[in-house]
mmCIF file of C-alpha atoms and ligand atoms in Angstrom:
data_model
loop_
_atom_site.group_PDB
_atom_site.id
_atom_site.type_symbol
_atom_site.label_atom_id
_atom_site.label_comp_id
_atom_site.label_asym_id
_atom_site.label_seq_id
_atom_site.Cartn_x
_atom_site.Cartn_y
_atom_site.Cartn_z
ATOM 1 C CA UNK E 343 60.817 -36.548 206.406
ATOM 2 C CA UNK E 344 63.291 -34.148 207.945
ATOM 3 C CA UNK E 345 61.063 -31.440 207.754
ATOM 4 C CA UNK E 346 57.825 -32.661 209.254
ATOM 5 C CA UNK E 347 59.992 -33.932 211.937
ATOM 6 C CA UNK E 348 61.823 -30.484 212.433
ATOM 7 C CA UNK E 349 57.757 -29.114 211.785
ATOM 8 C CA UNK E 350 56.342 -31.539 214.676
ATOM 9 C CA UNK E 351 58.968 -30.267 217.406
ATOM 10 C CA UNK E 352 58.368 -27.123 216.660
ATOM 11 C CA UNK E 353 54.562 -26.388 217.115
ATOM 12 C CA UNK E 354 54.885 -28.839 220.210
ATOM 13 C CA UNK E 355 57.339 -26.964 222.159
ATOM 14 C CA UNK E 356 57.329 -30.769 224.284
ATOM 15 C CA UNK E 357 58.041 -34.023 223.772
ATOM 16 C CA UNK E 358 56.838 -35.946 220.699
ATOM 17 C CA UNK E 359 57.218 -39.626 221.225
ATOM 18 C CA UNK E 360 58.980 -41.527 218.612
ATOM 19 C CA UNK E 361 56.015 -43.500 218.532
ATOM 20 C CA UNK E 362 53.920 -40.845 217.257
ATOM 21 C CA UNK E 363 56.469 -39.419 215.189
ATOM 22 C CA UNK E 364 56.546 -43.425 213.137
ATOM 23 C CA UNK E 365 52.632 -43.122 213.095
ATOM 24 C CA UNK E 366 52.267 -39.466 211.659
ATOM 25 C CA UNK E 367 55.202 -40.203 208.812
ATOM 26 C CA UNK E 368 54.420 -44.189 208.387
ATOM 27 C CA UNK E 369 58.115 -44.889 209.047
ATOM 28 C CA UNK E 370 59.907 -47.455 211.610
ATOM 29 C CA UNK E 371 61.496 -46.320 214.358
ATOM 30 C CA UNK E 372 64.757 -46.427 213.286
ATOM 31 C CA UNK E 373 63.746 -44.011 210.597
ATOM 32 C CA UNK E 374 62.840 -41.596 212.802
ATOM 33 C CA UNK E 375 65.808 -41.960 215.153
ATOM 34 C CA UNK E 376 68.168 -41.350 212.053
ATOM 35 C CA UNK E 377 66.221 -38.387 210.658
ATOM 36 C CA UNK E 378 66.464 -36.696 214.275
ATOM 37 C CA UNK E 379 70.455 -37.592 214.477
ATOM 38 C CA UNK E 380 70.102 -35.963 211.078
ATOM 39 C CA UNK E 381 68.825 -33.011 212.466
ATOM 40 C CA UNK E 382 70.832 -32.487 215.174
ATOM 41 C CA UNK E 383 74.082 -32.911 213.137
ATOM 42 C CA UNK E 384 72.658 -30.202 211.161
ATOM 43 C CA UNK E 385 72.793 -27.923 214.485
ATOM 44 C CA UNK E 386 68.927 -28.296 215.913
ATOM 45 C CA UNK E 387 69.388 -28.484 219.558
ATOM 46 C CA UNK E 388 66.663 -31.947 220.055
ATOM 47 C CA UNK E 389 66.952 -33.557 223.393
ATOM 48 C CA UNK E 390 66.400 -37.344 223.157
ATOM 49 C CA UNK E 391 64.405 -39.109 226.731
ATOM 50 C CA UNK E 392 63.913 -42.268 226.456
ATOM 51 C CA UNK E 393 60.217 -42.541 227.633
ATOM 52 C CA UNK E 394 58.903 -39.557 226.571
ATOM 53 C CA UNK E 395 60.670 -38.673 222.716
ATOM 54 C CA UNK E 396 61.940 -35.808 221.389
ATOM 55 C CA UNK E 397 62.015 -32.163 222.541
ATOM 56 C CA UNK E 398 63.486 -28.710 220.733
ATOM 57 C CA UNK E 399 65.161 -26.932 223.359
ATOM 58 C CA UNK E 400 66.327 -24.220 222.095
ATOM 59 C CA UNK E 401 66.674 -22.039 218.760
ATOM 60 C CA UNK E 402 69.253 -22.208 216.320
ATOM 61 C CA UNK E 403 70.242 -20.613 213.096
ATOM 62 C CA UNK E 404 70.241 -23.444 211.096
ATOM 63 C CA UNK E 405 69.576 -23.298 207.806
ATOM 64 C CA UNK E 406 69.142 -26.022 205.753
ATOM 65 C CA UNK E 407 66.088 -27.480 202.792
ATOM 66 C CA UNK E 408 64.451 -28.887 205.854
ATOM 67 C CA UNK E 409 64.189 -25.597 208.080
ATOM 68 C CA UNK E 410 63.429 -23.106 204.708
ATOM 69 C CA UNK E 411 60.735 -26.268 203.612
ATOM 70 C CA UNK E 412 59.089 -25.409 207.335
ATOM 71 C CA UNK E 413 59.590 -21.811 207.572
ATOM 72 C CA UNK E 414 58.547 -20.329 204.158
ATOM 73 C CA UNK E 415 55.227 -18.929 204.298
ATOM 74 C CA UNK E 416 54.688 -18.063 200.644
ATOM 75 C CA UNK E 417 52.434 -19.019 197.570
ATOM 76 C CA UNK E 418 54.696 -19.743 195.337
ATOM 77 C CA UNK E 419 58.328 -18.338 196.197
ATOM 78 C CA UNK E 420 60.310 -21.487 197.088
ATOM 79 C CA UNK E 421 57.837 -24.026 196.452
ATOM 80 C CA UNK E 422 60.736 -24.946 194.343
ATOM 81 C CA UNK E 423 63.857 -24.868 196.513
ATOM 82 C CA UNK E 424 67.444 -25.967 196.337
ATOM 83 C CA UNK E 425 69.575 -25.534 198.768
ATOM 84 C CA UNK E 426 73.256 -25.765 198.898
ATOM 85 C CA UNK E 427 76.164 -26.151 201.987
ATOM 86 C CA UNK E 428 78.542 -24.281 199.430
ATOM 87 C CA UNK E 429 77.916 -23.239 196.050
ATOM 88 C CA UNK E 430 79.972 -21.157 193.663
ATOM 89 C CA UNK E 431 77.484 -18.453 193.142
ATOM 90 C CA UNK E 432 72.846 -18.543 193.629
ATOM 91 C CA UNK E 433 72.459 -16.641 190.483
ATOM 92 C CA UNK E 434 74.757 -19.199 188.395
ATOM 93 C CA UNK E 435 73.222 -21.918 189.961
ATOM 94 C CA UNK E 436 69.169 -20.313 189.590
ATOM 95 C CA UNK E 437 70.794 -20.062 186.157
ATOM 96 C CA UNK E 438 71.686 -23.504 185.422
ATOM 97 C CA UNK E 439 67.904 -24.876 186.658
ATOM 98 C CA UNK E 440 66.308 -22.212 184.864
ATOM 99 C CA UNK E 441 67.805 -23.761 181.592
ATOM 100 C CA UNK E 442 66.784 -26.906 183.156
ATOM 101 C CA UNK E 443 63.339 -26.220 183.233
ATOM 102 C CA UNK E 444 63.140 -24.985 187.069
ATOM 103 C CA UNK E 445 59.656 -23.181 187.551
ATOM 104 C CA UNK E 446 58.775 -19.603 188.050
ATOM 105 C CA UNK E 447 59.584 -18.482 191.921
ATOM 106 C CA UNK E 448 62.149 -21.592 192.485
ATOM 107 C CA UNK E 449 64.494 -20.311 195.097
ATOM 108 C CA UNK E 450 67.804 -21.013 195.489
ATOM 109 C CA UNK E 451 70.023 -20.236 198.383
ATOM 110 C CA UNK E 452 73.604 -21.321 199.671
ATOM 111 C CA UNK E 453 75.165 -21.245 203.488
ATOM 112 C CA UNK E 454 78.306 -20.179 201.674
ATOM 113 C CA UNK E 455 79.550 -18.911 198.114
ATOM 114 C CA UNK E 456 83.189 -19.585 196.570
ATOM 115 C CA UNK E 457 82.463 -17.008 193.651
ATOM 116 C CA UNK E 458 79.605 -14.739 194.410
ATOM 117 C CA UNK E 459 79.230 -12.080 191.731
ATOM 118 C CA UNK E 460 78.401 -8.399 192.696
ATOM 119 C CA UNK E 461 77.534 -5.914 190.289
ATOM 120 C CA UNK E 462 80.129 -4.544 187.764
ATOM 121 C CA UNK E 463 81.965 -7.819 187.557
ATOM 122 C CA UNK E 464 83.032 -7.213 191.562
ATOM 123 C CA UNK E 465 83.290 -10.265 194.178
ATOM 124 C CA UNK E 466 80.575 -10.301 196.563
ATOM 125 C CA UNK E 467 82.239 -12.206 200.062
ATOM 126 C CA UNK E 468 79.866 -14.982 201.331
ATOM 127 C CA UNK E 469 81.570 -16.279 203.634
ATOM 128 C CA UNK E 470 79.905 -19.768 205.642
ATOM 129 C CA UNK E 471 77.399 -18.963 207.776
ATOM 130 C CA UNK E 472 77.268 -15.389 208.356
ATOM 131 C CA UNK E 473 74.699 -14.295 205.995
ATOM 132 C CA UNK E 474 71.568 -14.897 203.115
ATOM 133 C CA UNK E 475 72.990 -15.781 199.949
ATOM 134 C CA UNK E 476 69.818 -16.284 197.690
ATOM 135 C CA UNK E 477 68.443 -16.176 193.987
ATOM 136 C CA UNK E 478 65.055 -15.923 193.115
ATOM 137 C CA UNK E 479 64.091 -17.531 189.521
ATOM 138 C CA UNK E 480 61.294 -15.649 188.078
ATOM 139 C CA UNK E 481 60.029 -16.118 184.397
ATOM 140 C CA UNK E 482 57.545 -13.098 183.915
ATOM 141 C CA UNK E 483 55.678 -12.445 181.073
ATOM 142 C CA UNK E 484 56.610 -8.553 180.627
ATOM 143 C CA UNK E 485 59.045 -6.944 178.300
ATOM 144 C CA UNK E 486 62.737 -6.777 179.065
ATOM 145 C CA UNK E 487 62.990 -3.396 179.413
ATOM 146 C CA UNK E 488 61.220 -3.928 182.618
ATOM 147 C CA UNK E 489 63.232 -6.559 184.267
ATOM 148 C CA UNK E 490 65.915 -3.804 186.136
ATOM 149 C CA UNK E 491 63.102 -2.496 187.966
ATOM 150 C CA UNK E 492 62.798 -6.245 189.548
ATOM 151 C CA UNK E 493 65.919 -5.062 191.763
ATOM 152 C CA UNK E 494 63.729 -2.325 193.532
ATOM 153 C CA UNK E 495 60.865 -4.595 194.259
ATOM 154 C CA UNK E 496 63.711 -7.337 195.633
ATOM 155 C CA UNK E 497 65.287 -4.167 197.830
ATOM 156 C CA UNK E 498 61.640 -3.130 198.389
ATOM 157 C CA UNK E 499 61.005 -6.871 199.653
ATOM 158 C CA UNK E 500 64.118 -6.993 201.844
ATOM 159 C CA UNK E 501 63.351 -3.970 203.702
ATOM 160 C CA UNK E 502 59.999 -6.038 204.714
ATOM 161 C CA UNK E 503 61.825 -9.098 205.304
ATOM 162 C CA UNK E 504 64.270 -7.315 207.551
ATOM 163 C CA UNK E 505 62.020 -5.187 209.639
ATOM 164 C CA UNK E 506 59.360 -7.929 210.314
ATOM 165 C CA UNK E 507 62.215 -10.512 211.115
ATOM 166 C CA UNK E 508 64.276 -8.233 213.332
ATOM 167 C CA UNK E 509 62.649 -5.259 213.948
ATOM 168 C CA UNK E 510 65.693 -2.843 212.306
ATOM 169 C CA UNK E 511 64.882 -0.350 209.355
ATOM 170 C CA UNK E 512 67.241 -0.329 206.538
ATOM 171 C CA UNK E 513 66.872 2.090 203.695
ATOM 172 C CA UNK E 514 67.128 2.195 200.428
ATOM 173 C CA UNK E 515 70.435 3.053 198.276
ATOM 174 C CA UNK E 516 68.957 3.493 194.998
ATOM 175 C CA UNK E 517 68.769 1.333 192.933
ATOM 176 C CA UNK E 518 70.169 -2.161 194.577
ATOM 177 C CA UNK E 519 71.997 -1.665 198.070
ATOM 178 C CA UNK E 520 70.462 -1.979 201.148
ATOM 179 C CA UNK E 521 71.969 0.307 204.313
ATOM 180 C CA UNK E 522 71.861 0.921 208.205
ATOM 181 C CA UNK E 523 73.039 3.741 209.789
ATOM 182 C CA UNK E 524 75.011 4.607 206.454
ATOM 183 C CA UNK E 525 76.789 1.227 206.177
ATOM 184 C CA UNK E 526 75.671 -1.295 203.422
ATOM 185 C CA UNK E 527 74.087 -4.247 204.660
ATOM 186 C CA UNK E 528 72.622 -5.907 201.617
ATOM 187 C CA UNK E 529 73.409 -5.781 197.899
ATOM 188 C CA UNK E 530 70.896 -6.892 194.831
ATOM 189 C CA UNK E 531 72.109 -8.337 191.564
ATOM 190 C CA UNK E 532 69.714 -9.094 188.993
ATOM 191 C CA UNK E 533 70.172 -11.178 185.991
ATOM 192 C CA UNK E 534 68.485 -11.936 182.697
ATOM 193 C CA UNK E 535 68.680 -13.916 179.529
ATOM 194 C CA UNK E 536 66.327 -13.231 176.981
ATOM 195 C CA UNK E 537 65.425 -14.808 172.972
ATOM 196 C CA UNK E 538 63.868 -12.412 170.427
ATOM 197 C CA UNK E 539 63.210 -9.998 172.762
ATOM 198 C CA UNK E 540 61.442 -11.772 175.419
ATOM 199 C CA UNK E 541 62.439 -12.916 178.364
ATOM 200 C CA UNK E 542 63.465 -16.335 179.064
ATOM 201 C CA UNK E 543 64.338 -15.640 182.730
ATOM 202 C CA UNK E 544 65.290 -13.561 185.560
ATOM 203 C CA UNK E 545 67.552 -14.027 188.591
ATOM 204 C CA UNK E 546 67.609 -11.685 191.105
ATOM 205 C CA UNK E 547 70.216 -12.856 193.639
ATOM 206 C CA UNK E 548 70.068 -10.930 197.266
ATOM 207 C CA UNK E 549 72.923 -11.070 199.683
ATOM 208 C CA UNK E 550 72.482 -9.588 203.151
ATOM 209 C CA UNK E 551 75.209 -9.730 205.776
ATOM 210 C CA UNK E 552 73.396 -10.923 208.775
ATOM 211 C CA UNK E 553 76.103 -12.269 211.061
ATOM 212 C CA UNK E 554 79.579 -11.057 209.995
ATOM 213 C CA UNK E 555 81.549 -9.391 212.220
ATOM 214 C CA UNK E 556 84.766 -8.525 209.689
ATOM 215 C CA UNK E 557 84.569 -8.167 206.504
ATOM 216 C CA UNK E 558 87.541 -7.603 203.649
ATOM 217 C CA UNK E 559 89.754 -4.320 203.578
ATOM 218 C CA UNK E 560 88.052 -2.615 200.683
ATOM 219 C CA UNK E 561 84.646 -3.023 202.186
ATOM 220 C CA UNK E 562 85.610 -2.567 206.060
ATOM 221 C CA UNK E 563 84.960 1.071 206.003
ATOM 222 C CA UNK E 564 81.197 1.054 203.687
ATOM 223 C CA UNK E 565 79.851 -2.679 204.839
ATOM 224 C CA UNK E 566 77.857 -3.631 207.931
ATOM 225 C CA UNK E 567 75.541 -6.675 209.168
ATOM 226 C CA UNK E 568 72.164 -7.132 211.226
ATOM 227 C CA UNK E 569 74.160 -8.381 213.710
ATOM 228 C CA UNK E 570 76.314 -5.154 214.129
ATOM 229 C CA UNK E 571 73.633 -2.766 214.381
ATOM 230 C CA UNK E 572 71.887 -5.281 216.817
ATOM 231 C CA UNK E 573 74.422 -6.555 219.358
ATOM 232 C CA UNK E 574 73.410 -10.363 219.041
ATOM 233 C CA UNK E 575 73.381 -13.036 216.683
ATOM 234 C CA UNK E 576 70.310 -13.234 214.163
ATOM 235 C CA UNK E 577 68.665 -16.392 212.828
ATOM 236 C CA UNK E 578 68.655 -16.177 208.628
ATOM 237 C CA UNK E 579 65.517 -18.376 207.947
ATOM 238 C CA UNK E 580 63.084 -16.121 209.216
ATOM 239 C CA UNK E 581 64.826 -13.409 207.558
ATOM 240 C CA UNK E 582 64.595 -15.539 204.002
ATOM 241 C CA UNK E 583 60.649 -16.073 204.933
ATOM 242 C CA UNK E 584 60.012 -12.739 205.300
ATOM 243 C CA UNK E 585 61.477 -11.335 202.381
ATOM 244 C CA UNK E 586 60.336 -14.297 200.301
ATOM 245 C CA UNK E 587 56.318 -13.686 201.377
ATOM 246 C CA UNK E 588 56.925 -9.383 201.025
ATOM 247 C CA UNK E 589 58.504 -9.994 197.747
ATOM 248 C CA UNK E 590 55.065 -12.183 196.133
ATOM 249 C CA UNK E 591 53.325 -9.088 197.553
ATOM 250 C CA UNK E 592 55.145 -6.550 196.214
ATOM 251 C CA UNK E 593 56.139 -8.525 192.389
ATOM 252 C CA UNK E 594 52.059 -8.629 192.189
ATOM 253 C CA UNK E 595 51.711 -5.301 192.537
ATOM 254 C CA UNK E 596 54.645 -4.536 190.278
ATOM 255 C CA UNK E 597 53.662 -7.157 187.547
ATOM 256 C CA UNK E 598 49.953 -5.432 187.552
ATOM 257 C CA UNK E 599 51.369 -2.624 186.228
ATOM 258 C CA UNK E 600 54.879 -3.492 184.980
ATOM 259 C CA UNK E 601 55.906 -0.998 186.160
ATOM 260 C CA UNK E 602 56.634 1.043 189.620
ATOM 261 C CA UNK E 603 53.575 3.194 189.695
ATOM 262 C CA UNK E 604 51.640 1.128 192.664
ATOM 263 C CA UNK E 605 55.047 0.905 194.570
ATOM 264 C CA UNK E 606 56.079 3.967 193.906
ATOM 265 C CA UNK E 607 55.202 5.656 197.109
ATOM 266 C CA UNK E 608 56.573 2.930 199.731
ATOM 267 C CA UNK E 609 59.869 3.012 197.561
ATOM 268 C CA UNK E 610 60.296 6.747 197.934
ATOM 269 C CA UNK E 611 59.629 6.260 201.788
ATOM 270 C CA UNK E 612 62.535 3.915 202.171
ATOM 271 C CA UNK E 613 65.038 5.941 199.771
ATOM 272 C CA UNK E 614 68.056 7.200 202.538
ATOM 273 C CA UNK E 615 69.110 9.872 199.785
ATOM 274 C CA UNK E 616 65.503 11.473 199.272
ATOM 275 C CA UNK E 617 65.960 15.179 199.259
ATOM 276 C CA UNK E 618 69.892 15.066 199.729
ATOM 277 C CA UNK E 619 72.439 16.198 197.791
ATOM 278 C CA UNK E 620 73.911 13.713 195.608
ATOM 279 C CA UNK E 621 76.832 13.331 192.868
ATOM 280 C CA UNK E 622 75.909 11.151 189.766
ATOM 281 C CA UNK E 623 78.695 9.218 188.153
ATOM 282 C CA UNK E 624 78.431 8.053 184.360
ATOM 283 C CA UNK E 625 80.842 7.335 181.358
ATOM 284 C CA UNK E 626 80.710 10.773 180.664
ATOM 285 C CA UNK E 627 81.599 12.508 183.813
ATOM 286 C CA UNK E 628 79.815 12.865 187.183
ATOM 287 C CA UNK E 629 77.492 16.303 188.054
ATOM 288 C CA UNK E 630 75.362 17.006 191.621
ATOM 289 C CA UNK E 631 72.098 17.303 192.524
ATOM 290 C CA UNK E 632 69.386 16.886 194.726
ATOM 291 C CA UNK E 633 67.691 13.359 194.630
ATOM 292 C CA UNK E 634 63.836 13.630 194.555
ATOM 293 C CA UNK E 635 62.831 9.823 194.420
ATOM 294 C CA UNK E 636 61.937 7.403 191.520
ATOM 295 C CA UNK E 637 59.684 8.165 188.612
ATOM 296 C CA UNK E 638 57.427 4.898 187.515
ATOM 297 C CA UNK E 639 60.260 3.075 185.379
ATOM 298 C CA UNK E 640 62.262 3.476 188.415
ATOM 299 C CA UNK E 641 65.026 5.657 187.396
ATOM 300 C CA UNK E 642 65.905 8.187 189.917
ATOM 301 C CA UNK E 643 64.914 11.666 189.625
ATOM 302 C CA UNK E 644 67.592 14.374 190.408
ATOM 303 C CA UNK E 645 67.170 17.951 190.067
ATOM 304 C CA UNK E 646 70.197 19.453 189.242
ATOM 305 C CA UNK E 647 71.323 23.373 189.878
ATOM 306 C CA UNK E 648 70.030 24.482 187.348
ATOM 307 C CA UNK E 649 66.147 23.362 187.734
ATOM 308 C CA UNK E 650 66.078 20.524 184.695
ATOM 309 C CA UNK E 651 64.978 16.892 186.627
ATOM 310 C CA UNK E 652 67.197 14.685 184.863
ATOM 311 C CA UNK E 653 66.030 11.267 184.670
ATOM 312 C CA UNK E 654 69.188 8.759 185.856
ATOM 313 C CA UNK E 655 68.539 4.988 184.702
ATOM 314 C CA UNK E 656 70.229 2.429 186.617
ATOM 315 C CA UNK E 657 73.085 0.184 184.800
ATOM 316 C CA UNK E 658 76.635 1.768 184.551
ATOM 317 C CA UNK E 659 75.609 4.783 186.399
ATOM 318 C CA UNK E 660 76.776 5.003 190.146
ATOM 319 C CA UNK E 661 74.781 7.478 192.597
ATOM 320 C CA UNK E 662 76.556 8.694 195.755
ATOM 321 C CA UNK E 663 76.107 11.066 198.472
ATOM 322 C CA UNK E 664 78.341 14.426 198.110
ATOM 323 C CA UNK E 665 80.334 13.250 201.487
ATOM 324 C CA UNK E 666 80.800 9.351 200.448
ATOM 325 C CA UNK E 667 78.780 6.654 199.922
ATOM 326 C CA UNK E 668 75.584 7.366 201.189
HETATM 327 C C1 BTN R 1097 76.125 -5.815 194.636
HETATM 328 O O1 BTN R 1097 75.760 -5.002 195.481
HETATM 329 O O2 BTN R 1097 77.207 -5.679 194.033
HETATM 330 C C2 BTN R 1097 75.246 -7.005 194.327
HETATM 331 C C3 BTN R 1097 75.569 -8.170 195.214
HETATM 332 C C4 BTN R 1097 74.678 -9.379 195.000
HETATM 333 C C5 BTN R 1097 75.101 -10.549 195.845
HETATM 334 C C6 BTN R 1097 74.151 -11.699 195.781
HETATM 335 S S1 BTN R 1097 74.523 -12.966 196.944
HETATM 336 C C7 BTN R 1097 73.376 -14.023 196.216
HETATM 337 C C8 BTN R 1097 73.479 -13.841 194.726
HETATM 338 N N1 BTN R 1097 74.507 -14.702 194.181
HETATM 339 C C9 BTN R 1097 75.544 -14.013 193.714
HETATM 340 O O3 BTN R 1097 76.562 -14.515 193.216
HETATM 341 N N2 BTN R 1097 75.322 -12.688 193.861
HETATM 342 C C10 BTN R 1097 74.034 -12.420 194.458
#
């Protein structure tokens, strides 16, 4: 009920009487008056006159089931969503419904994490309030061997979800980080468990730092947020609605093929290293070249000195620029 209340004072942008409000839902008055108290503990700024009802007067980044529920513009993203205050991690948690039975698309996200993973067995800091800690749940029909490339189409869909939210325009880090001016702003981490060779699930857990303005001493130097590069304070939801609806586009596309070939071209666009001089790191040592952009299983292409394109697949490999980390 929370949400078509939150949904009513929204389009109106006036007063809705209280009396309308009980007709629309079929609830008492008292109902009503509770789920708006509700609401405004929650952070919505709703100004209460007794003759004429309720009124939003102002915007807020709130972020709760009920705001996502009215937000999310998407087919079938977050249809199923859970939502969590605090929550040790979004992928362990997308994890645990997925065994559950949790549909294809259910979204999971959390206002604050007490054990978010990163890649490589890292921490990934979430702290309350500052930025989008989310999982996706996705249970596709292709081959493992293509679920890694999921993590480009989630950075892919960010990029979307940032620029049509707040009109900034991060690049790519391939294969999962997300960065402005140089700085990382958004790291992907996707998971899988799979049974005869076939996949079960996927979880691809996104975390963007939207509203921090400190972050730990090993990532003060490499990490930044939206609200750094713009000056003010952003509001997550529309961010989360953005990047949910540009990720269905671009997962179609993707699951067409299974594979990057129809994305191919955007993804090259956004890549901040394209045509710069790069050091690759693996277990066997590191070597430079020059990155040239993805080939259709989405491993990086780099051309090294000597001519030979050498095709780097993501997974214990780390890419970086010659001069640090971009
Ligand atoms: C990385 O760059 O190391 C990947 C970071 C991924 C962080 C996100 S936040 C939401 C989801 N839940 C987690 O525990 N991790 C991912």
């Amino acid at each position: 009920m929370k949400a078509e209340i939150l949904k009513m004072l929204k389009e109106r942008r006036g007063f809705v009487s209280g009396q309308e409000l009980c007709e629309e839902l079929g609830v008492s008055r008292t109902a009503v008056w509770k789920a708006v108290n509700q609401l405004k503990a929650e952070g919505w700024p709703i100004e209460a006159v007794r003759s004429q009802g309720y009124r939003l007067t102002g915007e807020a980044d709130v972020m709760t089931s009920s705001e996502l529920a009215t937000i999310l513009n998407t087919s079938w993203v977050g249809r199923r969503l859970a939502y969590f205050d605090e929550t040790d991690s979004t992928n362990i948690q997308a994890r645990k419904l997925a065994e559950a039975g949790a549909p294809h698309g259910t979204l999971v996200v959390a206002d604050c994490q007490n054990a978010g993973k990163g890649r490589r067995g890292r921490t990934w800091s979430s702290p309350r309030g500052m930025g989008i800690w989310m999982s996706i749940l996705l249970r596709p029909s292709f081959p493992p061997m293509c679920a890694s490339m999921l993590t480009l189409v989630a950075g892919m869909a960010v990029v979307r979800g940032v620029e049509q939210a707040c009109s900034l325009h991060p690049l790519i880090k391939w294969p999962n980080d997300l960065v402005l001016e140089g700085k990382k702003i958004c790291g992907i981490l996707t998971e899988m468990s799979t049974e005869d060779e076939e996949i079960r699930y996927v979880v691809t857990g996104i975390g963007i730092n939207v509203n921090n303005e400190e972050f730990p001493p090993e990532i003060r130097e490499t990490a930044a947020s939206l609200r750094m590069e713009l000056g003010h304070a952003v509001r997550r939801s529309p961010v989360i609605a953005e990047t949910a609806r540009a990720f269905e586009e671009y997962y179609e596309i993707f699951s067409r093929t299974r594979d990057m070939s129809g994305l191919r071209e955007i993804y090259d666009g956004l890549l901040v290293n394209r045509g710069r001089e790069v050091c690759v790191l693996d277990s066997k040592g590191s070597y430079r070249g020059r990155a040239l952009g993805i080939d259709d299983e989405g491993s990086l292409l780099v051309e090294r000195e000597d001519g030979q394109v050498v095709h780097v697949i993501s997974g214990e490999v780390s890419v970086r620029g010659v001069y640090g980390y971009v």
